[in-house]
Amino acid sequence: QRARETMAATPQESSFGRGAIVRVKLFQFLTYEAVEFRPGPRLNVVMGPNGTGKSSIVMAIAVGLGAAPRQLGRADTLSEFILTGRDVAVTELELLDDEATGRTRTIERRITRSQRGTSKWKIDGKSATEPQVKELVEKDLKIQIGNLCTFLPQEKVGEFSAFDDIGLLKETEKALGGQELVDQHEALIKAEKEASEGARRMRTAAEELEDCEKRLKELEPEQARLERRQRHVEKARLCEQRLAWVKFEEKRELALAAKEAKKSAVEKVKEADEAAQPLREERDRAERARQQAKQKYDQKQRQTADAFAHLERDKKDLEKRLEDLESEKDSSKNAEQRAAKAKAHAEKLRKAADTAQRALEALGTVDVIGLKRRVNALKPALVEAQTASRRAQDAAQDARDALTPLQRDLKAAKQQLQKVSTVKLRQQTFERAHGRAGSEAVRLRQWLDQNSGRFRKPVLGPVALETDVEDDGARCALEHAVGSWIWTSFVCQSKTDYDALYDFINNNSSFKTINLQNAETLKGKGKCFYDSAKLAQMRKLGVRDTLDSFVEAPPAVLEILYGHHQIHNVVLGDSSMESNIQRLEPLLTGPQGYLALSATQEGPNPKVQIISRFQAYVSRYGAKDTTTATSRKQYSSQKLPALDDGNTDDKARLERDVKKAERALDAATKTAERLEKEADVKQCAADDEAKKVQVAGKDLAAFNKATRNKDAATEKAQRAEAKAAREESEKDKLKTSQTRKLEQRLEAVTKVFGACSSGCKELHACTQKVAYVMVERDAAKDASARAVEALQDKEQETAALQDAAKKAIAAFDVLKGEARALKEAAEAIAPYDDNDLHAKLQELPEDSASVEAILDAERKEASRIHEDRGLQKRVEELQKKRDALKEKVDGMQGADDARNAELSKLRGPWEKTLRDALSSLKTKFSDYMDTLGARGDVELVEQPTFARWGLAIKVAFRDACDLRQLDARVQSGGERSVSTIMFLMALQAHLPSPFRVVDEINQGMDEVNERIVFRRVVLNSTGPGAPQYWLITPKLLQGLYDMEHPDVRVLVVYNGAHNIKRPRDWDLDAFLVAKRRLVGAN
C-alpha cells in the first residue's frame, strides 16, 4: 500500500541526469553476438537466469568507460572480453551531456584480439585517445568508475564487506568527499610521516654531535706528541729543500762544460763541409757529361732500331709477294684440274646414254596402241569402284560428324546436372542449415564474385562450401569436431585483403554475423601425434585414419582447420574401434591428451550416423593425471552439405535428359560404325580393280620407262659435254691471264729484294755509329764514378765529425735537461722567490754531503716517535663534523617546528569535513537499519597515526544486544550482507555520480531482508533528482509492489543459444497482451 501511494505521488517517468547512460550497444562482447537497448533514467532492474549475460552488461559499461580488466576482477586482458571464436568486440555507450538541449555524447571502444588485447576509441564517431576518454568521463561527466560506491560488480561485492577499518575509511572518503578528501588524507599521512622522520633525524644528529665532542677530548695527549715529531720532520724537510738546490748548482757546472765541448765540435764540422764543396762541383760536372753521352747513345740506338724495323717490314712484304706468286701458280693448276674432271664426267654420262639406248632396242617392237586400248577398257570399272568407295567414306564421315553435336549435348546435360548438384543446391542447403548466418555468407560470396578485382588474392568462403568430404561418416565426425561458427567464416590470403574486407563488413550492417580469418602465411599441420607406423597399428584396432585425410579443401582453408581445431590430430574409426578403445589408449594419448571419433551408419540414410566421442585431457599441473570423457549419440549431417545435396525434382529431370542424350549418342555411334564397315568393303573392291589395271599396263609401263631412261641419259650426257667444253675454254683464258699476272708478281718481288738490300746497308752504318757513341758513354761513366768516390771519402770524414758533434750536443742536452729537472724539483719544494725560506736554507751547509748528514740525523729522531698518520686527519674531520652537526641541529629544530605547524594546518580541514560528513552518514545508516528492525552506527576509529585511522560499522539485530562491529565471527552471512548493502546505500546518498551499478547484492539474504533492501533501492533511486541506478539480479521475489513505479524499468536478459529452444514461439508482445487481459479480468 505504501509503495502504491508513493507511485501515485510521483510524476511519470523522470528525465535523464547529466552523465546518465541513454543507450547501450554491444557487438561480439562476452556472451552477446549483437544487442542494443535503452535503459531508464532512474532505476533499471536487469534480471534473467544465471549465465544469460547480466554481468556482461556490467562489464560492458565499465570497459566502455575506460576501466582496466584487472579492476573488474573477472579478466586479466582485454582479449578475454571478446566473444569466443571472434577477433573483435565493440561497446558503444551514449551518455547525456546537456539536460536542457538533450545533447548526448557517444563513446565507442573497439577491442581487437591479440596477446594482451588492443583497443581503439571514438568519441561521437571521431577517433580519440584513452586519456581523452578518461578526461570526458571522469572530469567532465564526473563518473568515478574506480569507486565501489559507483560501480560494484559481482566479483567486488564480497570485497567491500571484507574491507578492514583502514580500507573502509578510504572507500568512505571517496564517497563522501571524492578524490579530494582522499588526497587530503594522503597528504596528512605523508606530512605526519615526514614530521616523524624529521624528529628522528634531529635526535640522531644531536647524539652524533655529543659523540663527536667526546672523541675530540680524548685525542688531545696524542696531538702534543705528534707536534714534537712534526718539528723534526720540518727540519728534515728544510734539509731536503737545501739538498735540491745544492744538487742543481753542481749539475749546472757540468752542463756549462758540456756546452763548450759542443761548440768546438760544431766548428770542426763546418770546416770539413767547406772543404768538400769543390769535390761536389766536380761530381756534378762529371754527372752532366755522363748524362749527355747517354742521351747521344740512346738516340743512335733508336735510329738503329728504326732501320731494323724498316728492314723487317720489307722482309714481310717480300714474303707476301712470294705467297701471291705461289697462289697464282696454284690457281692455274686448279683450272686445269676442273677441265680434266668435267671431260671425264662427260665421257661417263655418254657411256650411260649408250647403255640406255641398247636397253630400249632390246625390247624390240612394242604394240603401244593395243596396250593402251586394253588399259582403257579396264578403267571404267576402276572409276566406278573408286566412286562407290568415296561415297561410302563420305557417308561414314557424315555419320561421325553427326556424333559431335550429340556428344556436346550429353556433355552439357552432365555439366548442368553436376552444377545443380554441387554449387547452387549446395548453397541452398547451406543457407537452410545456417539460417541468418548462412544467408549473409551466401550474399557476401555473391558480392565477392562480383568484386574480385578489388582483392590481391581470391577470398575463400564460406568454409563449408570450400570443403569437400565424400565419406558420410567422416562428414558427420568433422561437423561434430569443428565449431559451427567456422563453417560460415571467410578466409583471406593476405593481410591487405583482410583489412579491406574487414572495413567493408564493419561499415555494412548486412554482414554483422560474418567471421573473417587470415591465412597469409601457410604453416601447415604443425606437430602431428600419429606417424605412419602408429597409424598402421591403430588401423588393426578399428581406426580408419586421421580426420584431415578425408577432407579436401584449398590450402588456406585447411590452414584454418589445422590451427583452430587440430583435425590432423583427431582420429576417426568405425564401430570396432569402440570395443578396442582400451587397447588404443596407449597409442592415442599424446602430450595434450587425444580426441577419437567413431562413425556408424544408423538405418538406411547414410547422413544419419551414430557418433561416439572418446576424449582425454592431460592435467597442466605436472602432466600427471589424465581425465577421459566418453559420449555416444545420433548425429545428422546438416552444417556441411554434401556434393550430392540438391533439389530431387531438378536432379531427376536432368538425369532423364542425360540418359536421353546417351541413348541418342549410342544409336548414332552404331550407325557410324555400320557405315564405316560398308566404306571398307567398297575400298577393297576399288583396290581390286586398280590391281587389274596395273597388271594390264605393266608392258606399256616398261616400254615407257625404257624410253624415259634413254631420253634422260642422252640429255645428261649432252649437258656434261657442254660443261666440259666451257671448262676447257675458261682454262685457256685463265692461262693467258695468269701468265700476265705472274710477270707482274715477279717484277714486284724483284723490287722488294732491292729495298731489303738498301735496308741492310743502312742498318750496318747505324751499328758502326752506335759502337763509337758507346765508347764515349763508357768514358763519361768512369769519370763520374771517380768523382763520386772522391766525394764519398770526404763526406765520410765529415760524417765522423758530425757524429762527434751530435754526441756533444746530446751530452749537453742531457745535462741541460737534468739541470732543468733539478731546478724544477727544487722550485717545487723550495720556491726561488720565497725569501724567508731561502734565508733559512742559507743557514745550512753548501755541499751536498754535509746537508745529507744533517738530513739523516733529523729523520732518525723523527722515526723514534711513533707516527699515527691518520691522527691529524681524524682530528680535522671530527672538528669539521662537529661544526656541521651544530649547524644541522639548529636548522632541524626550525624545520621540525614548521612541519608540526603544517601538520596541524592540514588536519583541521580534513578532520572537520570528515566528521561533518560522517555525522550525516551515521543518521542515514541508523535510519536504514531501523527499517530492518535493527540498530546501526558508524564510528571513526582514531589511532596514534593518521595512516592507521579507520572506520567501523557497528550493528545490533536484537534489542538485548549491544552494538558490535561487523565480524564474521559475530554476525551471520546474511546479517553482514544486508548491513553492507544498507551502508552502501547510505554512502551513495553522499556520492555525486550520474549513475550507480550494483551487481547481485541480494545474494545470501532471506526473503524479508531482500524485500526491505529492494524497497530502499527503489526509494533511493526514484523520483526527481535521483541518479540513474542499475540493479543486477537473477530473480525477483513475488509481490514486490515497489516495482510498480514509473521510474522503475525492468530489462529482462534471456541471451544464449540454448535458453530458448523454439525462438519463434517467444512472442513478448503476445505475453504482454495476455497479461493485460488477465489483469483486466481480475
mmCIF file with all atom_site columns, N, CA and C in Angstrom, residues 440-480:
data_model
loop_
_atom_site.group_PDB
_atom_site.id
_atom_site.type_symbol
_atom_site.label_atom_id
_atom_site.label_alt_id
_atom_site.label_comp_id
_atom_site.label_asym_id
_atom_site.label_entity_id
_atom_site.label_seq_id
_atom_site.pdbx_PDB_ins_code
_atom_site.Cartn_x
_atom_site.Cartn_y
_atom_site.Cartn_z
_atom_site.occupancy
_atom_site.B_iso_or_equiv
_atom_site.pdbx_formal_charge
_atom_site.auth_seq_id
_atom_site.auth_comp_id
_atom_site.auth_asym_id
_atom_site.auth_atom_id
_atom_site.pdbx_PDB_model_num
ATOM 1   N N  . GLU A 1 440 ? 23.642 -14.462 -44.913 1.00 0.00 ? 440 GLU A N  1
ATOM 2   C CA . GLU A 1 440 ? 24.638 -13.394 -45.046 1.00 0.00 ? 440 GLU A CA 1
ATOM 3   C C  . GLU A 1 440 ? 25.898 -13.905 -45.731 1.00 0.00 ? 440 GLU A C  1
ATOM 4   N N  . ALA A 1 441 ? 26.313 -15.140 -45.444 1.00 0.00 ? 441 ALA A N  1
ATOM 5   C CA . ALA A 1 441 ? 27.513 -15.701 -46.069 1.00 0.00 ? 441 ALA A CA 1
ATOM 6   C C  . ALA A 1 441 ? 27.323 -15.862 -47.574 1.00 0.00 ? 441 ALA A C  1
ATOM 7   N N  . VAL A 1 442 ? 26.131 -16.330 -48.004 1.00 0.00 ? 442 VAL A N  1
ATOM 8   C CA . VAL A 1 442 ? 25.866 -16.501 -49.442 1.00 0.00 ? 442 VAL A CA 1
ATOM 9   C C  . VAL A 1 442 ? 25.851 -15.138 -50.141 1.00 0.00 ? 442 VAL A C  1
ATOM 10  N N  . ARG A 1 443 ? 25.202 -14.130 -49.497 1.00 0.00 ? 443 ARG A N  1
ATOM 11  C CA . ARG A 1 443 ? 25.183 -12.790 -50.110 1.00 0.00 ? 443 ARG A CA 1
ATOM 12  C C  . ARG A 1 443 ? 26.602 -12.224 -50.211 1.00 0.00 ? 443 ARG A C  1
ATOM 13  N N  . LEU A 1 444 ? 27.419 -12.427 -49.200 1.00 0.00 ? 444 LEU A N  1
ATOM 14  C CA . LEU A 1 444 ? 28.804 -11.934 -49.252 1.00 0.00 ? 444 LEU A CA 1
ATOM 15  C C  . LEU A 1 444 ? 29.601 -12.671 -50.328 1.00 0.00 ? 444 LEU A C  1
ATOM 16  N N  . ARG A 1 445 ? 29.330 -13.974 -50.502 1.00 0.00 ? 445 ARG A N  1
ATOM 17  C CA . ARG A 1 445 ? 30.028 -14.730 -51.560 1.00 0.00 ? 445 ARG A CA 1
ATOM 18  C C  . ARG A 1 445 ? 29.684 -14.153 -52.939 1.00 0.00 ? 445 ARG A C  1
ATOM 19  N N  . GLN A 1 446 ? 28.395 -13.826 -53.147 1.00 0.00 ? 446 GLN A N  1
ATOM 20  C CA . GLN A 1 446 ? 27.992 -13.235 -54.425 1.00 0.00 ? 446 GLN A CA 1
ATOM 21  C C  . GLN A 1 446 ? 28.655 -11.876 -54.629 1.00 0.00 ? 446 GLN A C  1
ATOM 22  N N  . TRP A 1 447 ? 28.736 -11.084 -53.548 1.00 0.00 ? 447 TRP A N  1
ATOM 23  C CA . TRP A 1 447 ? 29.415 -9.769  -53.662 1.00 0.00 ? 447 TRP A CA 1
ATOM 24  C C  . TRP A 1 447 ? 30.888 -9.933  -53.983 1.00 0.00 ? 447 TRP A C  1
ATOM 25  N N  . LEU A 1 448 ? 31.539 -10.915 -53.362 1.00 0.00 ? 448 LEU A N  1
ATOM 26  C CA . LEU A 1 448 ? 32.967 -11.155 -53.623 1.00 0.00 ? 448 LEU A CA 1
ATOM 27  C C  . LEU A 1 448 ? 33.189 -11.594 -55.075 1.00 0.00 ? 448 LEU A C  1
ATOM 28  N N  . ASP A 1 449 ? 32.287 -12.415 -55.615 1.00 0.00 ? 449 ASP A N  1
ATOM 29  C CA . ASP A 1 449 ? 32.431 -12.841 -57.015 1.00 0.00 ? 449 ASP A CA 1
ATOM 30  C C  . ASP A 1 449 ? 32.299 -11.653 -57.970 1.00 0.00 ? 449 ASP A C  1
ATOM 31  N N  . GLN A 1 450 ? 31.428 -10.696 -57.611 1.00 0.00 ? 450 GLN A N  1
ATOM 32  C CA . GLN A 1 450 ? 31.252 -9.525  -58.473 1.00 0.00 ? 450 GLN A CA 1
ATOM 33  C C  . GLN A 1 450 ? 32.373 -8.499  -58.321 1.00 0.00 ? 450 GLN A C  1
ATOM 34  N N  . ASN A 1 451 ? 33.065 -8.520  -57.184 1.00 0.00 ? 451 ASN A N  1
ATOM 35  C CA . ASN A 1 451 ? 34.113 -7.522  -56.902 1.00 0.00 ? 451 ASN A CA 1
ATOM 36  C C  . ASN A 1 451 ? 35.470 -8.179  -56.667 1.00 0.00 ? 451 ASN A C  1
ATOM 37  N N  . SER A 1 452 ? 35.740 -9.263  -57.383 1.00 0.00 ? 452 SER A N  1
ATOM 38  C CA . SER A 1 452 ? 37.001 -9.986  -57.149 1.00 0.00 ? 452 SER A CA 1
ATOM 39  C C  . SER A 1 452 ? 38.215 -9.144  -57.486 1.00 0.00 ? 452 SER A C  1
ATOM 40  N N  . GLY A 1 453 ? 38.067 -8.154  -58.381 1.00 0.00 ? 453 GLY A N  1
ATOM 41  C CA . GLY A 1 453 ? 39.208 -7.322  -58.770 1.00 0.00 ? 453 GLY A CA 1
ATOM 42  C C  . GLY A 1 453 ? 39.701 -6.402  -57.659 1.00 0.00 ? 453 GLY A C  1
ATOM 43  N N  . ARG A 1 454 ? 38.931 -6.247  -56.596 1.00 0.00 ? 454 ARG A N  1
ATOM 44  C CA . ARG A 1 454 ? 39.333 -5.349  -55.500 1.00 0.00 ? 454 ARG A CA 1
ATOM 45  C C  . ARG A 1 454 ? 40.317 -6.008  -54.537 1.00 0.00 ? 454 ARG A C  1
ATOM 46  N N  . PHE A 1 455 ? 40.573 -7.319  -54.737 1.00 0.00 ? 455 PHE A N  1
ATOM 47  C CA . PHE A 1 455 ? 41.426 -8.045  -53.794 1.00 0.00 ? 455 PHE A CA 1
ATOM 48  C C  . PHE A 1 455 ? 42.644 -8.617  -54.506 1.00 0.00 ? 455 PHE A C  1
ATOM 49  N N  . ARG A 1 456 ? 43.745 -8.680  -53.775 1.00 0.00 ? 456 ARG A N  1
ATOM 50  C CA . ARG A 1 456 ? 45.008 -9.162  -54.341 1.00 0.00 ? 456 ARG A CA 1
ATOM 51  C C  . ARG A 1 456 ? 44.969 -10.660 -54.612 1.00 0.00 ? 456 ARG A C  1
ATOM 52  N N  . LYS A 1 457 ? 44.332 -11.426 -53.732 1.00 0.00 ? 457 LYS A N  1
ATOM 53  C CA . LYS A 1 457 ? 44.229 -12.871 -53.877 1.00 0.00 ? 457 LYS A CA 1
ATOM 54  C C  . LYS A 1 457 ? 42.777 -13.274 -53.675 1.00 0.00 ? 457 LYS A C  1
ATOM 55  N N  . PRO A 1 458 ? 42.360 -14.444 -54.209 1.00 0.00 ? 458 PRO A N  1
ATOM 56  C CA . PRO A 1 458 ? 40.969 -14.870 -54.030 1.00 0.00 ? 458 PRO A CA 1
ATOM 57  C C  . PRO A 1 458 ? 40.611 -15.017 -52.556 1.00 0.00 ? 458 PRO A C  1
ATOM 58  N N  . VAL A 1 459 ? 39.421 -14.520 -52.203 1.00 0.00 ? 459 VAL A N  1
ATOM 59  C CA . VAL A 1 459 ? 38.899 -14.678 -50.852 1.00 0.00 ? 459 VAL A CA 1
ATOM 60  C C  . VAL A 1 459 ? 38.047 -15.936 -50.844 1.00 0.00 ? 459 VAL A C  1
ATOM 61  N N  . LEU A 1 460 ? 38.361 -16.884 -49.969 1.00 0.00 ? 460 LEU A N  1
ATOM 62  C CA . LEU A 1 460 ? 37.701 -18.181 -49.921 1.00 0.00 ? 460 LEU A CA 1
ATOM 63  C C  . LEU A 1 460 ? 36.581 -18.154 -48.888 1.00 0.00 ? 460 LEU A C  1
ATOM 64  N N  . GLY A 1 461 ? 35.491 -18.844 -49.196 1.00 0.00 ? 461 GLY A N  1
ATOM 65  C CA . GLY A 1 461 ? 34.425 -18.927 -48.222 1.00 0.00 ? 461 GLY A CA 1
ATOM 66  C C  . GLY A 1 461 ? 33.052 -18.907 -48.879 1.00 0.00 ? 461 GLY A C  1
ATOM 67  N N  . PRO A 1 462 ? 32.045 -19.233 -48.100 1.00 0.00 ? 462 PRO A N  1
ATOM 68  C CA . PRO A 1 462 ? 32.178 -19.732 -46.722 1.00 0.00 ? 462 PRO A CA 1
ATOM 69  C C  . PRO A 1 462 ? 32.891 -21.082 -46.684 1.00 0.00 ? 462 PRO A C  1
ATOM 70  N N  . VAL A 1 463 ? 33.487 -21.402 -45.543 1.00 0.00 ? 463 VAL A N  1
ATOM 71  C CA . VAL A 1 463 ? 34.350 -22.576 -45.423 1.00 0.00 ? 463 VAL A CA 1
ATOM 72  C C  . VAL A 1 463 ? 33.570 -23.850 -45.748 1.00 0.00 ? 463 VAL A C  1
ATOM 73  N N  . ALA A 1 464 ? 32.286 -23.906 -45.394 1.00 0.00 ? 464 ALA A N  1
ATOM 74  C CA . ALA A 1 464 ? 31.507 -25.120 -45.643 1.00 0.00 ? 464 ALA A CA 1
ATOM 75  C C  . ALA A 1 464 ? 31.428 -25.434 -47.129 1.00 0.00 ? 464 ALA A C  1
ATOM 76  N N  . LEU A 1 465 ? 31.330 -24.390 -47.996 1.00 0.00 ? 465 LEU A N  1
ATOM 77  C CA . LEU A 1 465 ? 31.230 -24.606 -49.438 1.00 0.00 ? 465 LEU A CA 1
ATOM 78  C C  . LEU A 1 465 ? 32.596 -24.795 -50.079 1.00 0.00 ? 465 LEU A C  1
ATOM 79  N N  . GLU A 1 466 ? 33.676 -24.525 -49.357 1.00 0.00 ? 466 GLU A N  1
ATOM 80  C CA . GLU A 1 466 ? 35.021 -24.767 -49.868 1.00 0.00 ? 466 GLU A CA 1
ATOM 81  C C  . GLU A 1 466 ? 35.535 -26.153 -49.463 1.00 0.00 ? 466 GLU A C  1
ATOM 82  N N  . THR A 1 467 ? 34.792 -26.852 -48.576 1.00 0.00 ? 467 THR A N  1
ATOM 83  C CA . THR A 1 467 ? 35.248 -28.117 -48.011 1.00 0.00 ? 467 THR A CA 1
ATOM 84  C C  . THR A 1 467 ? 34.450 -29.268 -48.624 1.00 0.00 ? 467 THR A C  1
ATOM 85  N N  . ASP A 1 468 ? 35.145 -30.311 -49.030 1.00 0.00 ? 468 ASP A N  1
ATOM 86  C CA . ASP A 1 468 ? 34.515 -31.475 -49.654 1.00 0.00 ? 468 ASP A CA 1
ATOM 87  C C  . ASP A 1 468 ? 34.893 -32.718 -48.856 1.00 0.00 ? 468 ASP A C  1
ATOM 88  N N  . VAL A 1 469 ? 33.898 -33.416 -48.337 1.00 0.00 ? 469 VAL A N  1
ATOM 89  C CA . VAL A 1 469 ? 34.109 -34.682 -47.623 1.00 0.00 ? 469 VAL A CA 1
ATOM 90  C C  . VAL A 1 469 ? 33.157 -35.700 -48.235 1.00 0.00 ? 469 VAL A C  1
ATOM 91  N N  . GLU A 1 470 ? 33.670 -36.643 -49.023 1.00 0.00 ? 470 GLU A N  1
ATOM 92  C CA . GLU A 1 470 ? 32.818 -37.603 -49.706 1.00 0.00 ? 470 GLU A CA 1
ATOM 93  C C  . GLU A 1 470 ? 32.257 -38.635 -48.739 1.00 0.00 ? 470 GLU A C  1
ATOM 94  N N  . ASP A 1 471 ? 33.044 -39.033 -47.754 1.00 0.00 ? 471 ASP A N  1
ATOM 95  C CA . ASP A 1 471 ? 32.614 -40.059 -46.813 1.00 0.00 ? 471 ASP A CA 1
ATOM 96  C C  . ASP A 1 471 ? 31.576 -39.482 -45.842 1.00 0.00 ? 471 ASP A C  1
ATOM 97  N N  . ASP A 1 472 ? 30.388 -40.120 -45.748 1.00 0.00 ? 472 ASP A N  1
ATOM 98  C CA . ASP A 1 472 ? 29.320 -39.602 -44.900 1.00 0.00 ? 472 ASP A CA 1
ATOM 99  C C  . ASP A 1 472 ? 29.704 -39.646 -43.421 1.00 0.00 ? 472 ASP A C  1
ATOM 100 N N  . GLY A 1 473 ? 30.333 -40.729 -42.987 1.00 0.00 ? 473 GLY A N  1
ATOM 101 C CA . GLY A 1 473 ? 30.741 -40.815 -41.585 1.00 0.00 ? 473 GLY A CA 1
ATOM 102 C C  . GLY A 1 473 ? 31.767 -39.764 -41.236 1.00 0.00 ? 473 GLY A C  1
ATOM 103 N N  . ALA A 1 474 ? 32.739 -39.552 -42.128 1.00 0.00 ? 474 ALA A N  1
ATOM 104 C CA . ALA A 1 474 ? 33.758 -38.521 -41.884 1.00 0.00 ? 474 ALA A CA 1
ATOM 105 C C  . ALA A 1 474 ? 33.129 -37.137 -41.858 1.00 0.00 ? 474 ALA A C  1
ATOM 106 N N  . ARG A 1 475 ? 32.073 -36.907 -42.695 1.00 0.00 ? 475 ARG A N  1
ATOM 107 C CA . ARG A 1 475 ? 31.425 -35.605 -42.704 1.00 0.00 ? 475 ARG A CA 1
ATOM 108 C C  . ARG A 1 475 ? 30.727 -35.338 -41.358 1.00 0.00 ? 475 ARG A C  1
ATOM 109 N N  . CYS A 1 476 ? 30.015 -36.329 -40.845 1.00 0.00 ? 476 CYS A N  1
ATOM 110 C CA . CYS A 1 476 ? 29.359 -36.152 -39.544 1.00 0.00 ? 476 CYS A CA 1
ATOM 111 C C  . CYS A 1 476 ? 30.385 -35.953 -38.440 1.00 0.00 ? 476 CYS A C  1
ATOM 112 N N  . ALA A 1 477 ? 31.487 -36.713 -38.499 1.00 0.00 ? 477 ALA A N  1
ATOM 113 C CA . ALA A 1 477 ? 32.529 -36.571 -37.469 1.00 0.00 ? 477 ALA A CA 1
ATOM 114 C C  . ALA A 1 477 ? 33.176 -35.197 -37.538 1.00 0.00 ? 477 ALA A C  1
ATOM 115 N N  . LEU A 1 478 ? 33.385 -34.695 -38.751 1.00 0.00 ? 478 LEU A N  1
ATOM 116 C CA . LEU A 1 478 ? 34.009 -33.375 -38.891 1.00 0.00 ? 478 LEU A CA 1
ATOM 117 C C  . LEU A 1 478 ? 33.092 -32.289 -38.328 1.00 0.00 ? 478 LEU A C  1
ATOM 118 N N  . GLU A 1 479 ? 31.781 -32.377 -38.604 1.00 0.00 ? 479 GLU A N  1
ATOM 119 C CA . GLU A 1 479 ? 30.846 -31.400 -38.032 1.00 0.00 ? 479 GLU A CA 1
ATOM 120 C C  . GLU A 1 479 ? 30.837 -31.487 -36.504 1.00 0.00 ? 479 GLU A C  1
ATOM 121 N N  . HIS A 1 480 ? 30.971 -32.686 -36.000 1.00 0.00 ? 480 HIS A N  1
ATOM 122 C CA . HIS A 1 480 ? 30.972 -32.879 -34.544 1.00 0.00 ? 480 HIS A CA 1
ATOM 123 C C  . HIS A 1 480 ? 32.231 -32.303 -33.899 1.00 0.00 ? 480 HIS A C  1
#
